[in-house]
Amino acid sequence: MQKQVFNPFLPLWEYIPDGEPHLFGGRVYLYGSHDREGGWTFCMDDYTVWSAPEDDLSDWRCEGVIYRAEQDPMYPEMKYMYAPDVVQGNDGRYYLYYCMSGDYGVGGYCCPISVAVSDTPAGSYTYLGHVQNPDGTPLMRYVCFDPAVMNDNGVIRLYYGTQYGYEEEQPGDPQVIETEMEMFGRTREEILSYPDSINGPVMAVLEDDMLTVKEQPRHIIPYKVKGTSFEEHPFFEASSMRKVGEKYYFVYSSWQNHELCYAVSDHPDRDFTFGGTIVSNGDIGVNGRTKKDRLNMTGTTHGSILSVRGQWYVFYHRLTHKSDYSRQACAEKIEIAADGSIRQAEITSCGLNDGPLRAEGSYPAVICCNLTNGNMPHGCNSIYREEFPNVTHGPAGTSGEEAGAADGKKDQDVERFIGEIEEGSLIGYKYFRFEGVKEIGITARIETPENHVVYSGPVRVDERSAEPVGGVAGTNATDADPGAAADYAIGTDSTIGTSSAIGADSADGDFGAETEVVMDVMTEIDGPVIGRIRIRQGADPMHWETFYTETEIPDGVYAVFFRYHGDKKLQMKDILFR
């Protein structure tokens, strides 16, 4: 590895969630959905693929847009392309499988599985058709959602599905049937025709034409989970299949909706046993951590595993912008033990790096792997308006050479930073290798009405969202304007002056007077304070300034945690070592 790489491992302006990594011709290709920075619904942009040589996972290259939503015949009725997967067919060509959807996922359970084809893994891809029955009609058996494909020694296997617990929890309830009719776009007769359930993950076998069903879909794990190994972590969505030796590993997102789980079988279509959680985007489960103590805003997750030169990785995504709609690709090293088990990975900032990051120079503050005020929400098809610490962006300020330098390769006039940092907030980075470090610093500014990031666009908080911040659920779907344009602006929020965290100073307009708050530095959550950064700011609310604290950290590998204390909110752009 010739340079360092951190999470998120793509450029900070890029948002590729639902990642399916594949190794083709000596390169790792990341196929996924394409969110928009600060977007207001899932998957607003066309498919863009990134790749890296297998011997240097720090060197990611954008292959460009490989397929556009407008190429699908369902466009513009269905405008967005959801989580895809790619497989190499027996003819040597590459096949892209995906489903279309509308705003906020409406209609996403009602569409067939579309297929596009290319001569190369990097595209561009051309629309081929829908997965179809032998008579040429579109395959609509079960719920066509989140397709995944594998070439199993010449057998093309297609996995897909979603699962809700209505039928098991309320057997025979007519309201359940009504709910499923609306959700899945099916008739009562069709839903009742399934001997098991329309819900659940299924597998079908395709002909070599990559379109026609050769073996009809069937459940690969039981739909009814009570009394099975899946009871605590039932399948929800995000099917992905990998073969490890002679074993089949089924990777999926569970009902917990923050974790990627896995199940193992000797067969590709049956007898799977729950294995465990591979990763949680809130580190829930690591060292016994509970949902209440999640270390990030949690929400939708989707990804898979890949072996690169003998090292296994799990690819997943994190949430930003207080929503489910701006998700960024991350990865962690994992190990498949001799008994086939996978220990849950801790989310880190170093991810694909050969080891810990070097504690030298500066890093963007937004590569934090933990960000919490102790009461972070769990999102679900939502954008929150309540204030809590979050990764965000806005127009560049007036900080001289630093202005617009958050990425350096795109959007030169955009800064990316952590906003709404409030009293008690914890910001964590794991891990750094320290050698002779004497000082740790941050680049920060006090949050004011002038520099506060304001989202202006459709706002939707789904009724399934758990534990809303401050007890305010925001607006519902009927309040959203699907035609409105979302934007993130600086200094246009007329309500921020009423926030108790900014309170009197912002309301009274006396930011011309200097103020001081502090950031404690630790190497463990709630560990001893090894340094205290005192933050002062004068009259210019747009100016970023760097502040340091002396510290004595023995050489070695450590996490770095910042704990904020102050009666005013803070924004943070960089962390520094010297």
Coordinates of C-alpha atoms in Angstrom, one line a residue:
M1 CA 0.0 0.0 0.0
Q2 CA 1.6 3.2 -1.2
K3 CA -0.5 5.7 0.8
Q4 CA -2.9 5.7 3.7
V5 CA -6.6 5.1 3.3
F6 CA -9.3 5.8 5.9
N7 CA -13.1 5.3 6.3
P8 CA -15.0 6.4 4.4
F9 CA -12.5 5.1 1.8
L10 CA -13.8 6.9 -1.2
P11 CA -13.4 10.7 -1.7
L12 CA -15.4 12.6 0.9
W13 CA -17.8 13.9 -1.8
E14 CA -18.8 10.4 -2.9
Y15 CA -21.7 8.4 -1.5
I16 CA -21.8 4.7 -2.6
P17 CA -23.9 2.7 -0.2
D18 CA -25.2 -0.9 -0.4
G19 CA -21.8 -2.0 -1.6
E20 CA -21.2 -5.3 -3.3
P21 CA -17.4 -5.8 -3.8
H22 CA -16.1 -8.2 -6.4
L23 CA -12.6 -9.1 -7.6
F24 CA -12.4 -9.1 -11.4
G25 CA -9.1 -9.3 -13.3
G26 CA -6.9 -8.2 -10.5
R27 CA -9.1 -5.3 -9.4
V28 CA -11.7 -4.9 -6.7
Y29 CA -14.8 -3.3 -8.0
L30 CA -17.4 -1.7 -5.7
Y31 CA -20.9 -1.9 -7.1
G32 CA -23.6 -0.1 -5.1
S33 CA -26.4 2.4 -5.1
H34 CA -25.5 6.1 -5.5
D35 CA -26.7 8.6 -2.9
R36 CA -26.4 12.3 -3.3
E37 CA -24.6 14.4 -0.7
G38 CA -27.3 16.0 1.3
G39 CA -30.0 14.2 -0.7
W40 CA -33.6 13.8 0.3
T41 CA -34.4 10.2 -0.8
F42 CA -32.5 7.0 -1.5
C43 CA -30.3 6.5 -4.5
M44 CA -30.8 9.8 -6.3
D45 CA -27.8 9.5 -8.7
D46 CA -26.9 7.0 -11.5
Y47 CA -24.7 4.0 -10.9
T48 CA -21.0 5.0 -10.6
V49 CA -18.4 2.3 -9.9
W50 CA -15.0 2.7 -8.2
S51 CA -12.2 0.2 -8.4
A52 CA -8.8 -0.4 -6.8
P53 CA -5.9 -2.8 -7.7
E54 CA -6.0 -5.9 -5.4
D55 CA -2.5 -5.2 -4.2
D56 CA -3.2 -1.5 -3.2
L57 CA -6.6 -0.9 -1.6
S58 CA -5.7 2.7 -1.0
D59 CA -5.7 3.5 -4.7
W60 CA -9.4 3.9 -5.6
R61 CA -10.2 5.0 -9.1
C62 CA -13.6 6.3 -10.4
E63 CA -14.7 4.3 -13.4
G64 CA -17.4 6.9 -14.1
V65 CA -21.1 6.5 -14.6
I66 CA -21.7 3.0 -15.8
Y67 CA -25.5 3.0 -16.1
R68 CA -28.2 5.6 -16.0
A69 CA -31.7 5.3 -14.6
E70 CA -33.2 6.6 -17.8
Q71 CA -32.0 3.5 -19.6
D72 CA -34.6 1.4 -17.8
P73 CA -38.0 1.3 -19.5
M74 CA -39.7 2.0 -16.1
Y75 CA -38.2 5.4 -16.0
P76 CA -39.5 8.1 -15.2
E77 CA -42.4 6.4 -13.5
M78 CA -39.8 4.8 -11.3
K79 CA -36.8 7.2 -11.1
Y80 CA -34.3 5.6 -8.8
M81 CA -32.1 2.5 -9.1
Y82 CA -31.7 0.6 -5.8
A83 CA -29.0 -1.7 -4.5
P84 CA -27.4 -3.6 -7.5
D85 CA -25.1 -6.6 -7.9
V86 CA -22.9 -7.8 -10.8
V87 CA -21.8 -11.2 -11.9
Q88 CA -19.7 -12.6 -14.7
G89 CA -21.8 -14.9 -16.9
N90 CA -20.6 -18.1 -18.5
D91 CA -20.1 -16.2 -21.7
G92 CA -17.5 -14.0 -20.0
R93 CA -19.7 -10.8 -20.0
Y94 CA -20.8 -8.9 -16.9
Y95 CA -24.4 -8.7 -15.9
L96 CA -25.9 -6.0 -13.6
Y97 CA -29.0 -6.8 -11.6
Y98 CA -31.1 -4.1 -9.9
C99 CA -34.6 -2.9 -9.1
M100 CA -36.3 0.4 -9.7
S101 CA -38.1 2.5 -7.1
G102 CA -39.9 5.8 -6.5
D103 CA -39.5 8.6 -3.9
Y104 CA -38.8 7.3 -0.4
G105 CA -39.0 3.7 -1.6
V106 CA -42.6 3.9 -2.8
G107 CA -43.1 1.2 -5.4
G108 CA -39.8 -0.4 -4.6
Y109 CA -41.4 -3.7 -3.7
C110 CA -43.6 -3.8 -6.8
C111 CA -41.0 -3.9 -9.7
P112 CA -39.4 -6.8 -11.5
I113 CA -35.6 -7.3 -11.5
S114 CA -33.9 -5.5 -14.3
V115 CA -30.7 -6.7 -16.0
A116 CA -28.0 -4.8 -18.0
V117 CA -24.9 -6.2 -19.7
S118 CA -21.4 -5.1 -20.5
D119 CA -18.2 -6.6 -22.0
T120 CA -16.1 -5.2 -19.1
P121 CA -16.7 -5.0 -15.3
A122 CA -16.4 -1.2 -15.5
G123 CA -19.1 -0.8 -18.2
S124 CA -20.7 1.0 -19.6
Y125 CA -23.8 -1.3 -19.4
T126 CA -26.7 -1.7 -21.8
Y127 CA -30.2 -2.6 -20.8
L128 CA -30.9 -6.3 -21.5
G129 CA -34.3 -7.0 -20.0
H130 CA -36.2 -8.2 -17.0
V131 CA -35.6 -11.5 -15.2
Q132 CA -38.4 -13.6 -16.8
N133 CA -40.3 -16.8 -16.6
P134 CA -39.9 -19.3 -19.4
D135 CA -43.1 -17.9 -21.0
G136 CA -41.4 -14.5 -21.2
T137 CA -43.5 -12.8 -18.5
P138 CA -41.5 -10.9 -15.8
L139 CA -40.6 -12.9 -12.7
M140 CA -42.7 -11.5 -9.9
R141 CA -42.7 -14.5 -7.5
Y142 CA -42.1 -13.4 -4.0
V143 CA -40.9 -9.8 -3.5
C144 CA -38.3 -8.7 -6.1
F145 CA -36.0 -6.6 -4.0
D146 CA -32.2 -6.2 -3.4
P147 CA -31.1 -8.8 -6.0
A148 CA -27.7 -10.6 -5.5
V149 CA -26.1 -13.0 -8.0
M150 CA -23.3 -15.5 -8.0
N151 CA -21.8 -17.8 -10.6
D152 CA -21.5 -21.0 -8.7
N153 CA -19.2 -23.1 -10.9
G154 CA -21.3 -22.3 -13.9
V155 CA -24.7 -22.2 -12.1
I156 CA -26.2 -18.7 -12.0
R157 CA -28.0 -18.2 -8.7
L158 CA -30.2 -15.2 -8.1
Y159 CA -31.1 -14.2 -4.5
Y160 CA -33.6 -11.6 -3.5
G161 CA -36.5 -10.7 -1.1
T162 CA -37.6 -8.8 1.9
Q163 CA -39.2 -9.9 5.1
Y164 CA -41.7 -8.4 7.6
G165 CA -43.1 -10.3 10.5
Y166 CA -46.7 -9.5 10.0
E167 CA -47.9 -13.0 9.1
E168 CA -46.1 -14.8 12.0
E169 CA -47.0 -12.2 14.5
Q170 CA -50.7 -11.9 13.5
P171 CA -51.6 -15.1 11.6
G172 CA -54.9 -14.9 9.7
D173 CA -55.4 -11.2 10.4
P174 CA -57.2 -9.6 7.4
Q175 CA -55.5 -6.3 8.1
V176 CA -52.1 -8.0 7.5
I177 CA -53.2 -9.0 4.0
E178 CA -54.4 -5.5 3.3
T179 CA -51.0 -4.1 4.4
E180 CA -49.2 -6.5 2.2
M181 CA -51.4 -5.8 -0.8
E182 CA -50.6 -2.2 -0.5
M183 CA -46.9 -2.7 0.3
F184 CA -46.1 -5.3 -2.3
G185 CA -48.6 -4.3 -5.0
R186 CA -50.2 -7.7 -5.2
T187 CA -53.7 -9.1 -5.1
R188 CA -55.2 -10.8 -2.1
E189 CA -55.4 -14.0 -4.1
E190 CA -51.7 -13.9 -4.9
I191 CA -50.6 -13.2 -1.4
L192 CA -52.8 -16.1 -0.1
S193 CA -51.5 -18.4 -2.8
Y194 CA -48.1 -18.8 -1.1
P195 CA -47.9 -22.0 0.9
D196 CA -45.3 -20.3 3.2
S197 CA -45.2 -16.6 2.7
I198 CA -44.5 -13.9 0.1
N199 CA -41.9 -12.6 2.6
G200 CA -38.4 -14.0 3.1
P201 CA -35.2 -14.5 1.2
V202 CA -35.4 -16.7 -1.9
M203 CA -33.1 -18.2 -4.5
A204 CA -33.8 -18.9 -8.2
V205 CA -31.5 -20.4 -10.8
L206 CA -31.1 -18.7 -14.2
E207 CA -30.4 -20.0 -17.7
D208 CA -27.2 -19.0 -19.4
D209 CA -29.0 -16.1 -21.1
M210 CA -28.9 -14.6 -17.6
L211 CA -32.6 -13.6 -17.9
T212 CA -34.8 -16.7 -17.9
V213 CA -35.7 -18.7 -14.8
K214 CA -34.4 -22.3 -14.9
E215 CA -35.4 -23.2 -11.4
Q216 CA -38.3 -21.3 -9.7
P217 CA -37.5 -19.3 -6.5
R218 CA -37.8 -20.9 -3.1
H219 CA -37.0 -19.8 0.4
I220 CA -33.5 -20.4 1.6
I221 CA -34.2 -19.9 5.3
P222 CA -37.5 -20.3 7.1
Y223 CA -39.9 -17.4 6.9
K224 CA -41.2 -18.2 10.4
V225 CA -38.2 -17.4 12.7
K226 CA -39.6 -18.2 16.2
G227 CA -37.8 -21.2 17.7
T228 CA -35.0 -21.0 15.0
S229 CA -31.5 -19.7 15.2
F230 CA -32.7 -16.6 13.4
E231 CA -35.2 -15.5 16.0
E232 CA -33.1 -12.7 17.4
H233 CA -31.7 -11.5 14.0
P234 CA -34.4 -12.2 11.4
F235 CA -33.7 -11.5 7.7
F236 CA -34.9 -8.0 6.6
E237 CA -33.2 -7.3 3.2
A238 CA -29.9 -6.9 1.4
S239 CA -29.3 -10.5 0.3
S240 CA -25.7 -11.3 -0.6
M241 CA -24.1 -14.7 -1.1
R242 CA -20.4 -15.7 -0.9
K243 CA -18.8 -19.2 -1.2
V244 CA -16.0 -19.8 1.3
G245 CA -14.3 -23.1 0.6
E246 CA -17.2 -25.5 0.3
K247 CA -19.5 -23.4 2.6
Y248 CA -22.1 -20.9 1.5
Y249 CA -22.2 -17.6 3.5
F250 CA -25.5 -15.7 3.3
V251 CA -24.9 -12.1 4.3
Y252 CA -28.0 -9.9 5.0
S253 CA -29.4 -6.9 6.9
S254 CA -31.5 -8.0 9.9
W255 CA -34.6 -6.5 11.4
Q256 CA -32.3 -4.6 13.7
N257 CA -31.6 -2.5 10.6
H258 CA -28.1 -1.5 11.8
E259 CA -26.2 -4.7 11.4
L260 CA -25.0 -7.1 8.7
C261 CA -25.4 -10.7 9.8
Y262 CA -24.4 -14.0 8.2
A263 CA -25.7 -17.6 8.0
V264 CA -23.8 -20.7 6.9
S265 CA -24.8 -23.8 5.0
D266 CA -23.3 -26.7 3.0
H267 CA -25.9 -25.9 0.4
P268 CA -26.8 -22.7 -1.6
D269 CA -30.5 -23.0 -1.1
R270 CA -31.3 -24.6 2.2
D271 CA -30.2 -25.6 5.7
F272 CA -28.7 -22.3 6.7
T273 CA -27.8 -21.7 10.4
F274 CA -27.5 -18.3 11.8
G275 CA -23.8 -17.4 12.4
G276 CA -23.7 -13.9 14.0
T277 CA -23.3 -10.2 13.4
I278 CA -20.4 -9.1 11.1
V279 CA -20.7 -5.4 11.7
S280 CA -23.0 -2.8 13.1
N281 CA -22.9 0.8 12.0
G282 CA -23.5 1.8 15.6
D283 CA -21.0 -0.7 17.1
I284 CA -24.0 -2.3 18.9
G285 CA -23.0 -5.7 20.2
V286 CA -19.3 -4.9 20.3
N287 CA -18.1 -5.6 23.9
G288 CA -21.8 -6.0 24.9
R289 CA -22.8 -2.5 23.7
T290 CA -26.6 -2.0 23.7
K291 CA -28.8 -0.1 21.3
K292 CA -29.3 2.6 24.0
D293 CA -25.5 3.2 23.9
R294 CA -25.1 3.2 20.2
L295 CA -22.0 5.2 19.1
N296 CA -23.5 6.7 16.0
M297 CA -26.8 7.5 14.5
T298 CA -27.9 4.1 13.1
G299 CA -30.0 3.1 10.2
T300 CA -30.2 1.2 7.0
T301 CA -27.2 -1.1 6.2
H302 CA -26.2 -3.3 3.2
G303 CA -23.0 -4.8 2.2
S304 CA -20.9 -8.0 1.8
I305 CA -17.6 -9.7 2.4
L306 CA -14.6 -10.2 0.1
S307 CA -11.2 -11.9 0.3
V308 CA -8.4 -9.9 -1.2
R309 CA -5.0 -11.7 -1.2
G310 CA -6.0 -13.8 1.7
Q311 CA -7.4 -11.0 3.9
W312 CA -11.1 -10.9 4.4
Y313 CA -13.0 -7.6 4.6
V314 CA -16.6 -6.6 5.3
F315 CA -18.0 -3.7 3.2
Y316 CA -20.8 -1.6 4.7
H317 CA -21.9 2.0 4.9
R318 CA -22.4 4.8 7.4
L319 CA -25.0 7.5 7.7
T320 CA -24.4 11.3 7.4
H321 CA -26.4 14.5 7.3
K322 CA -28.9 13.3 9.9
S323 CA -30.6 11.0 7.4
D324 CA -30.7 7.7 5.6
Y325 CA -30.1 9.3 2.3
S326 CA -26.4 10.3 2.4
R327 CA -24.6 7.0 3.0
Q328 CA -20.8 6.5 2.5
A329 CA -18.8 3.3 1.8
C330 CA -16.7 1.9 4.7
A331 CA -14.8 -1.4 5.2
E332 CA -13.2 -3.3 8.0
K333 CA -10.9 -6.3 8.2
I334 CA -12.5 -9.5 9.4
E335 CA -11.3 -13.0 10.0
I336 CA -13.1 -16.2 9.2
A337 CA -12.0 -18.6 12.0
A338 CA -11.1 -22.3 11.5
D339 CA -14.6 -23.2 12.7
G340 CA -16.2 -20.9 10.1
S341 CA -17.3 -18.2 12.5
I342 CA -16.8 -14.5 12.0
R343 CA -16.2 -12.3 15.1
Q344 CA -18.0 -9.0 14.9
A345 CA -15.8 -6.2 13.6
E346 CA -15.4 -3.0 15.5
I347 CA -16.0 0.0 13.2
T348 CA -12.8 2.1 12.8
S349 CA -11.4 5.0 10.9
C350 CA -8.5 3.0 9.5
G351 CA -10.6 0.3 7.7
L352 CA -8.7 -0.8 4.6
N353 CA -5.4 0.6 5.7
D354 CA -2.5 -1.8 6.3
G355 CA -2.7 -0.9 10.0
P356 CA -3.4 2.1 12.2
L357 CA -3.2 5.5 10.7
R358 CA -0.1 7.5 11.4
A359 CA -0.6 10.1 14.1
E360 CA 1.1 12.9 12.1
G361 CA -0.2 15.9 10.1
S362 CA -3.9 16.5 9.7
Y363 CA -7.0 14.4 9.0
P364 CA -10.5 15.5 8.1
A365 CA -12.7 15.4 11.2
V366 CA -15.4 13.7 9.3
I367 CA -13.5 10.4 9.3
C368 CA -14.6 9.8 12.9
C369 CA -15.9 6.3 13.4
N370 CA -17.9 7.2 16.5
L371 CA -20.1 10.3 16.9
T372 CA -22.6 10.6 19.6
N373 CA -24.3 12.9 22.2
G374 CA -25.3 9.8 24.2
N375 CA -28.8 9.9 22.7
M376 CA -28.4 9.3 19.0
P377 CA -31.5 8.3 16.9
H378 CA -32.1 5.3 14.8
G379 CA -33.2 6.4 11.4
C380 CA -35.5 4.7 8.9
N381 CA -36.2 6.4 5.6
S382 CA -35.9 9.7 7.4
I383 CA -34.3 13.1 7.6
Y384 CA -34.1 14.6 11.1
R385 CA -34.5 18.3 11.8
E386 CA -33.6 18.0 15.5
E387 CA -30.1 19.0 16.4
F388 CA -27.5 16.4 17.2
P389 CA -23.8 15.9 16.2
N390 CA -23.6 15.0 12.5
V391 CA -21.3 14.8 9.5
T392 CA -22.5 17.6 7.1
H393 CA -21.3 20.1 4.5
G394 CA -21.8 23.7 3.5
P395 CA -20.3 26.4 1.4
A396 CA -16.7 27.3 2.1
G397 CA -16.1 30.0 4.7
T398 CA -13.5 32.7 4.8
S399 CA -10.6 30.7 6.3
G400 CA -8.0 31.6 3.7
E401 CA -6.1 28.7 2.2
E402 CA -8.3 26.2 4.1
A403 CA -11.5 27.3 2.4
G404 CA -13.0 24.6 0.2
A405 CA -10.1 22.2 0.9
A406 CA -12.2 19.5 2.4
D407 CA -11.6 17.2 -0.6
G408 CA -9.5 19.0 -3.1
K409 CA -10.7 17.0 -6.1
K410 CA -14.3 18.0 -6.4
D411 CA -16.5 20.9 -5.2
Q412 CA -13.8 23.2 -4.2
D413 CA -16.3 25.6 -2.7
V414 CA -17.6 23.0 -0.3
E415 CA -16.4 22.3 3.2
R416 CA -17.2 19.0 5.0
F417 CA -17.2 19.0 8.8
I418 CA -19.0 17.9 12.0
G419 CA -21.7 20.2 13.0
E420 CA -24.0 20.6 16.0
I421 CA -21.5 19.3 18.5
E422 CA -23.0 19.9 21.9
E423 CA -22.2 19.5 25.6
G424 CA -21.0 16.0 26.3
S425 CA -20.6 14.9 22.6
L426 CA -18.1 12.2 21.9
I427 CA -16.1 12.1 18.7
G428 CA -13.9 9.0 18.2
Y429 CA -11.1 7.9 15.9
K430 CA -9.7 4.3 15.9
Y431 CA -6.8 3.8 15.5
F432 CA -3.5 5.8 15.3
R433 CA 0.1 4.8 15.7
F434 CA 1.8 7.4 17.9
E435 CA 5.6 8.1 17.5
G436 CA 6.9 11.2 19.3
V437 CA 3.6 13.1 19.3
K438 CA 3.7 16.1 21.6
E439 CA 0.5 17.9 20.7
I440 CA -3.0 17.1 19.5
G441 CA -5.2 19.8 17.8
I442 CA -8.5 20.5 16.2
T443 CA -9.6 23.0 13.6
A444 CA -13.0 24.3 14.8
R445 CA -15.3 27.2 15.2
I446 CA -18.3 28.1 17.4
E447 CA -21.6 27.4 15.8
T448 CA -23.7 30.5 15.2
P449 CA -26.7 31.5 13.3
E450 CA -24.3 32.7 10.6
N451 CA -22.5 29.4 10.0
H452 CA -25.1 26.8 11.1
V453 CA -25.9 24.4 8.3
V454 CA -29.5 24.5 7.2
Y455 CA -31.2 21.9 5.1
S456 CA -33.9 23.1 2.8
G457 CA -35.7 20.4 1.0
P458 CA -38.4 17.7 1.6
V459 CA -38.4 16.4 5.2
R460 CA -39.7 13.0 6.0
V461 CA -39.5 11.0 9.2
D462 CA -40.9 7.5 8.7
E463 CA -43.2 6.2 11.4
R464 CA -40.8 3.2 11.9
S465 CA -38.0 5.5 13.0
A466 CA -37.1 4.7 16.6
E467 CA -36.2 6.9 19.5
P468 CA -36.5 10.4 17.8
V469 CA -34.2 13.0 19.2
G470 CA -35.9 15.3 21.7
G471 CA -39.2 13.5 21.3
V472 CA -40.0 15.4 18.0
A473 CA -40.8 13.2 15.0
G474 CA -40.4 15.9 12.4
T475 CA -42.8 15.8 9.4
N476 CA -44.4 12.8 7.8
A477 CA -44.4 11.7 4.2
T478 CA -47.4 13.9 3.3
D479 CA -45.5 17.0 4.2
A480 CA -42.7 16.3 1.7
D481 CA -42.5 17.9 -1.7
P482 CA -41.1 15.4 -4.1
G483 CA -40.5 18.1 -6.7
A484 CA -38.5 20.3 -4.4
A485 CA -34.7 20.7 -4.6
A486 CA -32.7 19.9 -1.5
D487 CA -29.9 22.2 -0.5
Y488 CA -27.5 22.7 2.4
A489 CA -26.9 26.4 3.1
I490 CA -25.1 28.4 5.7
G491 CA -26.6 31.0 7.9
T492 CA -30.3 31.1 6.9
D493 CA -31.8 29.4 10.0
S494 CA -34.1 31.9 11.8
T495 CA -34.8 29.3 14.5
I496 CA -31.3 28.5 15.7
G497 CA -31.3 31.4 18.1
T498 CA -33.9 29.7 20.2
S499 CA -31.7 26.6 20.8
S500 CA -30.8 26.2 24.4
A501 CA -27.4 25.0 23.5
I502 CA -26.6 28.3 21.7
G503 CA -29.1 30.3 23.6
A504 CA -28.5 33.7 25.0
D505 CA -25.3 34.6 23.1
S506 CA -26.8 33.8 19.6
A507 CA -30.1 35.4 20.4
D508 CA -28.5 38.5 21.8
G509 CA -26.1 38.7 18.9
D510 CA -22.9 39.3 21.0
F511 CA -20.6 37.0 19.1
G512 CA -18.3 39.9 18.8
A513 CA -17.2 39.1 22.3
E514 CA -14.7 36.2 22.6
T515 CA -15.9 32.9 24.1
E516 CA -14.1 29.8 25.3
V517 CA -15.2 26.2 25.4
V518 CA -13.0 23.0 25.7
M519 CA -12.4 19.7 24.1
D520 CA -11.0 16.9 26.3
V521 CA -8.7 14.4 24.7
M522 CA -8.7 10.7 25.7
T523 CA -7.5 7.4 24.4
E524 CA -10.5 5.5 25.8
I525 CA -14.2 6.2 26.0
D526 CA -14.6 7.8 29.5
G527 CA -10.9 7.2 30.0
P528 CA -8.5 9.6 31.7
V529 CA -8.1 13.0 30.1
I530 CA -4.7 13.3 28.5
G531 CA -5.1 16.8 27.2
R532 CA -7.6 19.7 27.1
I533 CA -8.0 21.9 24.0
R534 CA -9.2 25.4 24.8
I535 CA -11.2 26.8 22.0
R536 CA -11.6 30.6 21.6
Q537 CA -13.4 32.5 18.8
G538 CA -13.8 36.2 18.2
A539 CA -16.0 38.2 16.0
D540 CA -15.9 36.3 12.7
P541 CA -18.2 33.3 12.8
M542 CA -17.0 32.0 9.4
H543 CA -13.4 31.7 10.4
W544 CA -11.8 28.3 11.2
E545 CA -9.0 28.3 13.7
T546 CA -6.7 25.6 14.9
F547 CA -6.2 24.9 18.6
Y548 CA -3.7 22.5 20.3
T549 CA -3.0 20.9 23.6
E550 CA 0.2 19.4 24.8
T551 CA 0.0 15.7 25.6
E552 CA 2.3 12.9 26.7
I553 CA 1.3 9.7 24.9
P554 CA 3.9 6.9 24.9
D555 CA 4.7 5.5 21.4
G556 CA 2.2 2.9 20.4
V557 CA -1.3 2.3 19.0
Y558 CA -4.2 4.2 20.5
A559 CA -7.7 5.4 19.8
V560 CA -8.3 9.2 20.0
F561 CA -11.6 10.4 21.6
F562 CA -12.7 14.0 22.0
R563 CA -15.3 14.9 24.6
Y564 CA -16.8 18.4 24.2
H565 CA -17.7 20.7 27.0
G566 CA -19.4 24.1 26.5
D567 CA -22.6 26.0 26.5
K568 CA -22.4 26.7 22.8
K569 CA -22.4 24.3 19.9
L570 CA -19.2 23.6 18.0
Q571 CA -18.2 22.7 14.5
M572 CA -15.0 20.7 13.8
K573 CA -13.2 20.4 10.5
D574 CA -9.8 18.8 11.1
I575 CA -7.8 16.8 13.7
L576 CA -4.1 17.4 13.9
F577 CA -0.9 15.8 15.4
R578 CA 2.5 17.3 15.8

